GROMACS .gro file of C-alpha atoms in nm:
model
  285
    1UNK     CA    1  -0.422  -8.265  -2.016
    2UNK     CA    2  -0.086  -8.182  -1.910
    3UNK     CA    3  -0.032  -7.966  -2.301
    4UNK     CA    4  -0.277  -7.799  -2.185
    5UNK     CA    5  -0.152  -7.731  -1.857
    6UNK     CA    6   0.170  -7.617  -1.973
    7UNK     CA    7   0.002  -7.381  -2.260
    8UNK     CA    8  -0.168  -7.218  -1.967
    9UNK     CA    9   0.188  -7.154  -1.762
   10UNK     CA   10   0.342  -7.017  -2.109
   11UNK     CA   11  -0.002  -6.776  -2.161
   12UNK     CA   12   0.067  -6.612  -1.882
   13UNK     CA   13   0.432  -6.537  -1.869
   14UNK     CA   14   0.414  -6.440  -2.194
   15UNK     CA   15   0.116  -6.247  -2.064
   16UNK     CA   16   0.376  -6.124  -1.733
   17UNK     CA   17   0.622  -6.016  -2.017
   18UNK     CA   18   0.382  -5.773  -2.245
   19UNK     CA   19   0.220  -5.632  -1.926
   20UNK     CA   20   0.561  -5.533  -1.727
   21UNK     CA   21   0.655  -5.292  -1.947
   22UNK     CA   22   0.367  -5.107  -1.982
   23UNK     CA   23   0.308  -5.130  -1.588
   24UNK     CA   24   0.686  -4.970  -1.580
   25UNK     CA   25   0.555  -4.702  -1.797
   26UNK     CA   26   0.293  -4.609  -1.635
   27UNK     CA   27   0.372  -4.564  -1.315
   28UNK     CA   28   0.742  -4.466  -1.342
   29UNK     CA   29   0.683  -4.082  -1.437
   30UNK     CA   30   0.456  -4.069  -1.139
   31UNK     CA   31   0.641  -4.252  -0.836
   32UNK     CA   32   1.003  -4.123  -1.001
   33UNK     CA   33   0.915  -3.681  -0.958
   34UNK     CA   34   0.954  -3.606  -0.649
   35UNK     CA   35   0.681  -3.378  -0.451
   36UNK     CA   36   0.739  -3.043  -0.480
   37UNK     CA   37   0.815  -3.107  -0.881
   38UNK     CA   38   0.432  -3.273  -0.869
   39UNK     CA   39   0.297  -2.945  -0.649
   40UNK     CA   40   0.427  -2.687  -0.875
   41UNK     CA   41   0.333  -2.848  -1.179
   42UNK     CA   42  -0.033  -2.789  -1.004
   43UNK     CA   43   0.004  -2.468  -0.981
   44UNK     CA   44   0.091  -2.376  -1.336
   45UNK     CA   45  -0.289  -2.530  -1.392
   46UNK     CA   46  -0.419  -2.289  -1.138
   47UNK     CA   47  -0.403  -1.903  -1.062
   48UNK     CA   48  -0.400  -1.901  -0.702
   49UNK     CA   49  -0.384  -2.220  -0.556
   50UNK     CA   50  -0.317  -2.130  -0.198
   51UNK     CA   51  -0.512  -1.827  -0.156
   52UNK     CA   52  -0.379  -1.610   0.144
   53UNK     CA   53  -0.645  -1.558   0.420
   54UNK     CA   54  -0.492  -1.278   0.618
   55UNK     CA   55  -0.183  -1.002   0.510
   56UNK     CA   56   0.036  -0.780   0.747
   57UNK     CA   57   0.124  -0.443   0.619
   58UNK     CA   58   0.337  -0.095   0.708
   59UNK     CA   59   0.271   0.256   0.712
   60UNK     CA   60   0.372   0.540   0.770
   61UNK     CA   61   0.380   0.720   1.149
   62UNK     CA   62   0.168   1.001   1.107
   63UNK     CA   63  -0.091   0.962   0.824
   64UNK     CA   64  -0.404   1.061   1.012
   65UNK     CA   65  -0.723   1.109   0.865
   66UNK     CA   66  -0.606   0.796   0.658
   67UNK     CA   67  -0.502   0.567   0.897
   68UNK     CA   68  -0.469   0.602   1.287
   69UNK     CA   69  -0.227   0.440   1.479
   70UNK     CA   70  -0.437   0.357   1.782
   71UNK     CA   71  -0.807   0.291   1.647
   72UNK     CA   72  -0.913   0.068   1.312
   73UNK     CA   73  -1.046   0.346   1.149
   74UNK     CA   74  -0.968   0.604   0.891
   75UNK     CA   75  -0.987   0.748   0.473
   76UNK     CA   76  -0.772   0.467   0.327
   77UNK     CA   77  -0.817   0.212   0.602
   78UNK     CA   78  -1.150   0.194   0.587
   79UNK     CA   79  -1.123   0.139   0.178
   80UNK     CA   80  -0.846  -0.106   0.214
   81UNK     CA   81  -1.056  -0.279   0.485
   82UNK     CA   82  -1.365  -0.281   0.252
   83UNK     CA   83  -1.133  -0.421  -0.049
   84UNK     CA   84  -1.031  -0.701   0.137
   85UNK     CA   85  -1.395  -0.822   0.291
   86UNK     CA   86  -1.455  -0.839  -0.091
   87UNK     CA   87  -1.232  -1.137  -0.106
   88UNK     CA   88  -1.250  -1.299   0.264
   89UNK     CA   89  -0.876  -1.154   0.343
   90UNK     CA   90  -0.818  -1.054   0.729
   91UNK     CA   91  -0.577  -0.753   0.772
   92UNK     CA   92  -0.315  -0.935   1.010
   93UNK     CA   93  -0.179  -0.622   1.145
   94UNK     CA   94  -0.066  -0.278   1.066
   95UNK     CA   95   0.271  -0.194   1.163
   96UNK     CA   96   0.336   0.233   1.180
   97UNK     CA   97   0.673   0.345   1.129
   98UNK     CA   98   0.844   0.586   0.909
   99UNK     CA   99   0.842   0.612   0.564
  100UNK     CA  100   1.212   0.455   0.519
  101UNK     CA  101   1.164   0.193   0.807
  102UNK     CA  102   0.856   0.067   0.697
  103UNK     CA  103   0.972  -0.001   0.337
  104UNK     CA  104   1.270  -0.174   0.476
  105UNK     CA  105   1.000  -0.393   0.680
  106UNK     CA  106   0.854  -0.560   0.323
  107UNK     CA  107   1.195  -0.507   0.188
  108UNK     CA  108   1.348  -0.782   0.429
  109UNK     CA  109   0.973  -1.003   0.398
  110UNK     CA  110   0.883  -0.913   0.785
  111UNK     CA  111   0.636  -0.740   0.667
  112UNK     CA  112   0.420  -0.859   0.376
  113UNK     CA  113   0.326  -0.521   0.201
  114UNK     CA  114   0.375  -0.130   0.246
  115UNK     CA  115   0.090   0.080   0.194
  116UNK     CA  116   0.187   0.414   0.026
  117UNK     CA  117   0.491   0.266  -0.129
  118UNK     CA  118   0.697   0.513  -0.369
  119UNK     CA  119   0.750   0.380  -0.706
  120UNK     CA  120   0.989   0.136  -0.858
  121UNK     CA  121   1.118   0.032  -0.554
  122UNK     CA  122   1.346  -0.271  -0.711
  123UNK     CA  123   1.205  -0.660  -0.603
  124UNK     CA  124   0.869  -0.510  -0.481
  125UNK     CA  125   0.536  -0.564  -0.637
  126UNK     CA  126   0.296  -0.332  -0.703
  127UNK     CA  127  -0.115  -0.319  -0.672
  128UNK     CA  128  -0.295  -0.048  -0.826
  129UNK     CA  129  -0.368   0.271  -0.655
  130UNK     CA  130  -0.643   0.295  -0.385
  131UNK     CA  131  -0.636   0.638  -0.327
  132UNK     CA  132  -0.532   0.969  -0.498
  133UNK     CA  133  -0.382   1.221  -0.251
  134UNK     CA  134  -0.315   1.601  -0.295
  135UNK     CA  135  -0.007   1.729  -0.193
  136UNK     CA  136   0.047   2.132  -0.132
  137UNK     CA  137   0.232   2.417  -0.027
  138UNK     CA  138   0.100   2.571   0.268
  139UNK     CA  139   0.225   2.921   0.408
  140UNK     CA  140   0.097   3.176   0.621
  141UNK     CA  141  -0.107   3.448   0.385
  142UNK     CA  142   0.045   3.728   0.568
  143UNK     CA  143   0.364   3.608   0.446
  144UNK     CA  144   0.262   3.704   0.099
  145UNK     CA  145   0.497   3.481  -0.044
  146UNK     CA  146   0.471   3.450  -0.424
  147UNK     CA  147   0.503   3.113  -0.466
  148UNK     CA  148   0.372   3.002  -0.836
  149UNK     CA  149   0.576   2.710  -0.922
  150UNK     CA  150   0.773   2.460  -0.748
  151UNK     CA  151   1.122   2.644  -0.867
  152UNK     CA  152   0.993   2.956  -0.618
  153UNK     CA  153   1.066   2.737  -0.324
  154UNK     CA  154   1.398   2.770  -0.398
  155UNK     CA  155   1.471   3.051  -0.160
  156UNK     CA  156   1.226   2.953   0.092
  157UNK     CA  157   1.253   2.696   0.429
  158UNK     CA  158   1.068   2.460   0.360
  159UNK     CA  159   0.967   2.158   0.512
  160UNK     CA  160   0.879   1.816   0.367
  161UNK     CA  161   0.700   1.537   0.515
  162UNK     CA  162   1.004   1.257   0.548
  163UNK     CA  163   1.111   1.108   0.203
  164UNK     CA  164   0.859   1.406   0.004
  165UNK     CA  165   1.139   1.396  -0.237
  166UNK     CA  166   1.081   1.054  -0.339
  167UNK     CA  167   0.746   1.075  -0.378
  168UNK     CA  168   0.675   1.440  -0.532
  169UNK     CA  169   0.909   1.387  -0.892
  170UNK     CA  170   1.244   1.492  -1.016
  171UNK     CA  171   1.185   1.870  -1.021
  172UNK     CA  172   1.030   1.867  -0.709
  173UNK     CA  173   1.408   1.666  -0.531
  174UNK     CA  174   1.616   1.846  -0.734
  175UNK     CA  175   1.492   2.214  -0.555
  176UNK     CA  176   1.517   2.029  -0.260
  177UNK     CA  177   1.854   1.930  -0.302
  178UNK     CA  178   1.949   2.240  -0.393
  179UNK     CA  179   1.811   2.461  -0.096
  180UNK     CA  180   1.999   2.437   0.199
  181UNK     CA  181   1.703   2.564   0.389
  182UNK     CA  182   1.499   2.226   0.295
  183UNK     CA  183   1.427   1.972   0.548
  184UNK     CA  184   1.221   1.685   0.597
  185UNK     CA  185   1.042   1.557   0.960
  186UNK     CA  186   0.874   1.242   1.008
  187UNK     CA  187   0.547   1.377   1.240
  188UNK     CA  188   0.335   1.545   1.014
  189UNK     CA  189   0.173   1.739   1.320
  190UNK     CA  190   0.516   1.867   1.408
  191UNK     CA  191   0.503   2.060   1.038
  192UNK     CA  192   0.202   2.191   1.123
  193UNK     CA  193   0.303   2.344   1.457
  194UNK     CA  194   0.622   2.469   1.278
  195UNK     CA  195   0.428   2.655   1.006
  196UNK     CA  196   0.176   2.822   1.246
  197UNK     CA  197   0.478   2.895   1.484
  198UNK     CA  198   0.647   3.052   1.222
  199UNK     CA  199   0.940   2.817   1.204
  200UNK     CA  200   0.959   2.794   0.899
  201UNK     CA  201   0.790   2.987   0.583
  202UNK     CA  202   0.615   2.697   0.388
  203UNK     CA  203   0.561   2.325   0.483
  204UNK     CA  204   0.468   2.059   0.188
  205UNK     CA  205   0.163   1.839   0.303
  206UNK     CA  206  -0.124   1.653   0.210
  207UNK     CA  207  -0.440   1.857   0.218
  208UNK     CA  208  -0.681   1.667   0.420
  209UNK     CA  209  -0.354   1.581   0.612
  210UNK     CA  210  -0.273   1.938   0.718
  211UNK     CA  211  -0.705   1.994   0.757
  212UNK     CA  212  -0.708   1.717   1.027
  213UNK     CA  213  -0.434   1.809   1.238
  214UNK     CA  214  -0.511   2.241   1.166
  215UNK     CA  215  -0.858   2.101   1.331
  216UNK     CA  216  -0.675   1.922   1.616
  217UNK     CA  217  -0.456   2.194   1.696
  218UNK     CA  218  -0.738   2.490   1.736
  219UNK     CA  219  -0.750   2.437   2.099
  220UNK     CA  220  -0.328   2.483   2.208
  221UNK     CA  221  -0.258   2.728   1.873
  222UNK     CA  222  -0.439   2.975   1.673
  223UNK     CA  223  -0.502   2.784   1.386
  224UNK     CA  224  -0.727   3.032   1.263
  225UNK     CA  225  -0.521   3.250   1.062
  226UNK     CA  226  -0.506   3.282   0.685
  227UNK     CA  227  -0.290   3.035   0.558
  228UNK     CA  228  -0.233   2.976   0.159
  229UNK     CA  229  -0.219   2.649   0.009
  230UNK     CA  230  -0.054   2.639  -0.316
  231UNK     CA  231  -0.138   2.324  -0.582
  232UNK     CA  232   0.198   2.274  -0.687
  233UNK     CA  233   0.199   1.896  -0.758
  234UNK     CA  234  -0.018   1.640  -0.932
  235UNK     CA  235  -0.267   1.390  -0.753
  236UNK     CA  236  -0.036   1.148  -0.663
  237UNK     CA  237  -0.198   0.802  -0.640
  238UNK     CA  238  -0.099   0.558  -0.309
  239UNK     CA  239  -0.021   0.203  -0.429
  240UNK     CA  240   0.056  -0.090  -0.209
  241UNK     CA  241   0.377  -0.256  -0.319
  242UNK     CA  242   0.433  -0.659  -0.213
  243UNK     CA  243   0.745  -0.898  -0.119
  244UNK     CA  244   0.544  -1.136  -0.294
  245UNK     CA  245   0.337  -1.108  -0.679
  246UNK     CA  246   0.097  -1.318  -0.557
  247UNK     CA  247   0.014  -1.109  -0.244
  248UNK     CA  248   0.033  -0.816  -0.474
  249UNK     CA  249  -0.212  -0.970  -0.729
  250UNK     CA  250  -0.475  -1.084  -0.504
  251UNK     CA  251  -0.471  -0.705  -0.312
  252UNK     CA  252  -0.516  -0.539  -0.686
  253UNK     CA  253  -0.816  -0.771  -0.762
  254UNK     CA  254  -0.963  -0.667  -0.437
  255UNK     CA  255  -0.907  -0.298  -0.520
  256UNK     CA  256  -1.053  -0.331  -0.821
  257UNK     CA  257  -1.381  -0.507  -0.718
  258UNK     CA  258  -1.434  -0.192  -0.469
  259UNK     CA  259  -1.384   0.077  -0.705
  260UNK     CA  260  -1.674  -0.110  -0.880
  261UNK     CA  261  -1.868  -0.074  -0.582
  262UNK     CA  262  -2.088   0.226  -0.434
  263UNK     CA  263  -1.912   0.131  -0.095
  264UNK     CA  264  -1.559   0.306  -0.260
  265UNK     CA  265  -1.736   0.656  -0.330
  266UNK     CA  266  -1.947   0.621  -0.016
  267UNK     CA  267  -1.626   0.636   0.188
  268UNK     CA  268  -1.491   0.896  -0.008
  269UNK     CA  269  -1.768   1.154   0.062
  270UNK     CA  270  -1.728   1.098   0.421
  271UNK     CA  271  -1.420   1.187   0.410
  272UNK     CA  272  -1.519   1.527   0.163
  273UNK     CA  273  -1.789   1.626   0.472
  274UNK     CA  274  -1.504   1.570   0.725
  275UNK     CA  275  -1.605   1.259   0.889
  276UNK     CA  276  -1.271   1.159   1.014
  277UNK     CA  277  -1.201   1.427   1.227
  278UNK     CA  278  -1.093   1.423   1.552
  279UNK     CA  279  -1.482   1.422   1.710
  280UNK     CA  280  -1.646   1.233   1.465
  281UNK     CA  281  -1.745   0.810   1.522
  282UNK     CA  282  -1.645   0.489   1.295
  283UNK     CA  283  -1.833   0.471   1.013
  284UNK     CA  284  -2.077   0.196   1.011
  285UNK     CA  285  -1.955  -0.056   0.757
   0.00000   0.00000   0.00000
């Protein structure tokens, strides 16, 4: 009886002794990483772990028919809007400032993205582009300026929408640079004013751009003069650059389930029959 007893006792610590070890083993690379070695080792299994529900983002000042200030409505609102139902994301806010300031916004993370970013901008991250605009040279026709290529603006005052020479290529800043008569404003109705005023002899705009504010203008100047517009640049497309990839990658997955949508050319036409003038309503969404 008692051999038997004492067989028992040496079973089991011989049992304690084989089980210890692989207990240790076990658990040790578990309890020993600490947290935030455990949560990012998560997220390497998954794409977006923590997907973001709402995103704040800059603009420029004066971008009307795209985006207004004062009402949620407008061209490229509207589509951003529609990309981001697509995925449940909220648009937090929409901060207007000029061009410089509100890169600097995203630039310093107060801000999460800039809409109409210029390219390369270093530590920024990039969507694709939601919309293509048209930038042109605009002068009076009685004028009769012959204006062909961008080197004729050489000679000419011109006036750029603020930072045009980042965002209208090389030839483009280097005439700029070069012509002491160039100058840039941030209102884009002021250019308009200037041009009809005859301040200066050709202002470089977007088309619908100079369209909207031409229409809102009619009733304090006489808009209705000839004016040329000269299609000096490419379509330049508008991408929304990101402090963070993540951000950045979510927003271009959005964009690209609307473009594969009728809801992207839908807003697009009513922007082609001038919905988004000054008299017309919101769109119905």
């Amino acid at each position: 009886m008692k051999s038997n007893i004492v067989f028992s006792i040496c079973l089991f610590n011989l049992l304690l002794v084989f089980c210890r070890p692989l207990s240790a083993t076990l658990l040790s690379p578990i309890e020993n990483v600490p947290l935030s070695d455990k949560l990012n080792a998560l997220n390497k299994n998954e794409q977006s772990p923590l997907m973001t529900d709402s995103i704040s983002f800059s603009t420029s000042d004066s971008i009307a028919p795209y985006f207004f200030a004062d009402e949620e409505i407008g061209v490229q609102y509207d589509l951003l809007k529609a990309a981001l139902d697509s995925k449940n994301i909220a648009i937090k806010e929409i901060v207007h400032a000029p061009n410089l300031r509100a890169q600097r916004l995203v630039r310093t993370h107060k801000i999460d993205c800039m809409i109409n970013t210029p390219d390369n901008v270093a530590g920024l991250f990039y969507t694709q582009s939601l919309i293509e605009y048209k930038n042109s040279a605009f002068y009076l026709s009685k004028n009769n300026l012959n204006i062909e290529k961008i080197s004729d603006l050489n000679t000419l005052s011109v006036l750029g929408f603020q930072n045009s020479k980042q965002y209208l290529g090389n030839k483009f800043k280097d005439i700029a640079n070069g012509n002491p008569h160039f100058s840039e404003i941030t209102n884009q109705k002021s250019q308009v004013v200037m041009l009809f005023n005859g301040y200066v002899q050709v202002i470089v705009l977007e088309r619908r751009i100079f369209e909207y504010y031409r229409y809102l203008l009619a009733s304090k100047l006489d808009t209705s003069v000839a004016v040329t517009e000269v299609s000096l640049f490419e379509p330049a497309q508008r991408k929304i650059a990101c402090h963070d990839k993540i951000t950045a990658e979510e927003i271009d997955s959005a964009i690209t389930s609307l473009k594969q949508s009728n809801r992207y050319q839908d807003i697009l036409e009513l922007a082609e029959k001038n919905y988004y003038q000054p008299q017309t309503k919101t769109p119905s969404q």
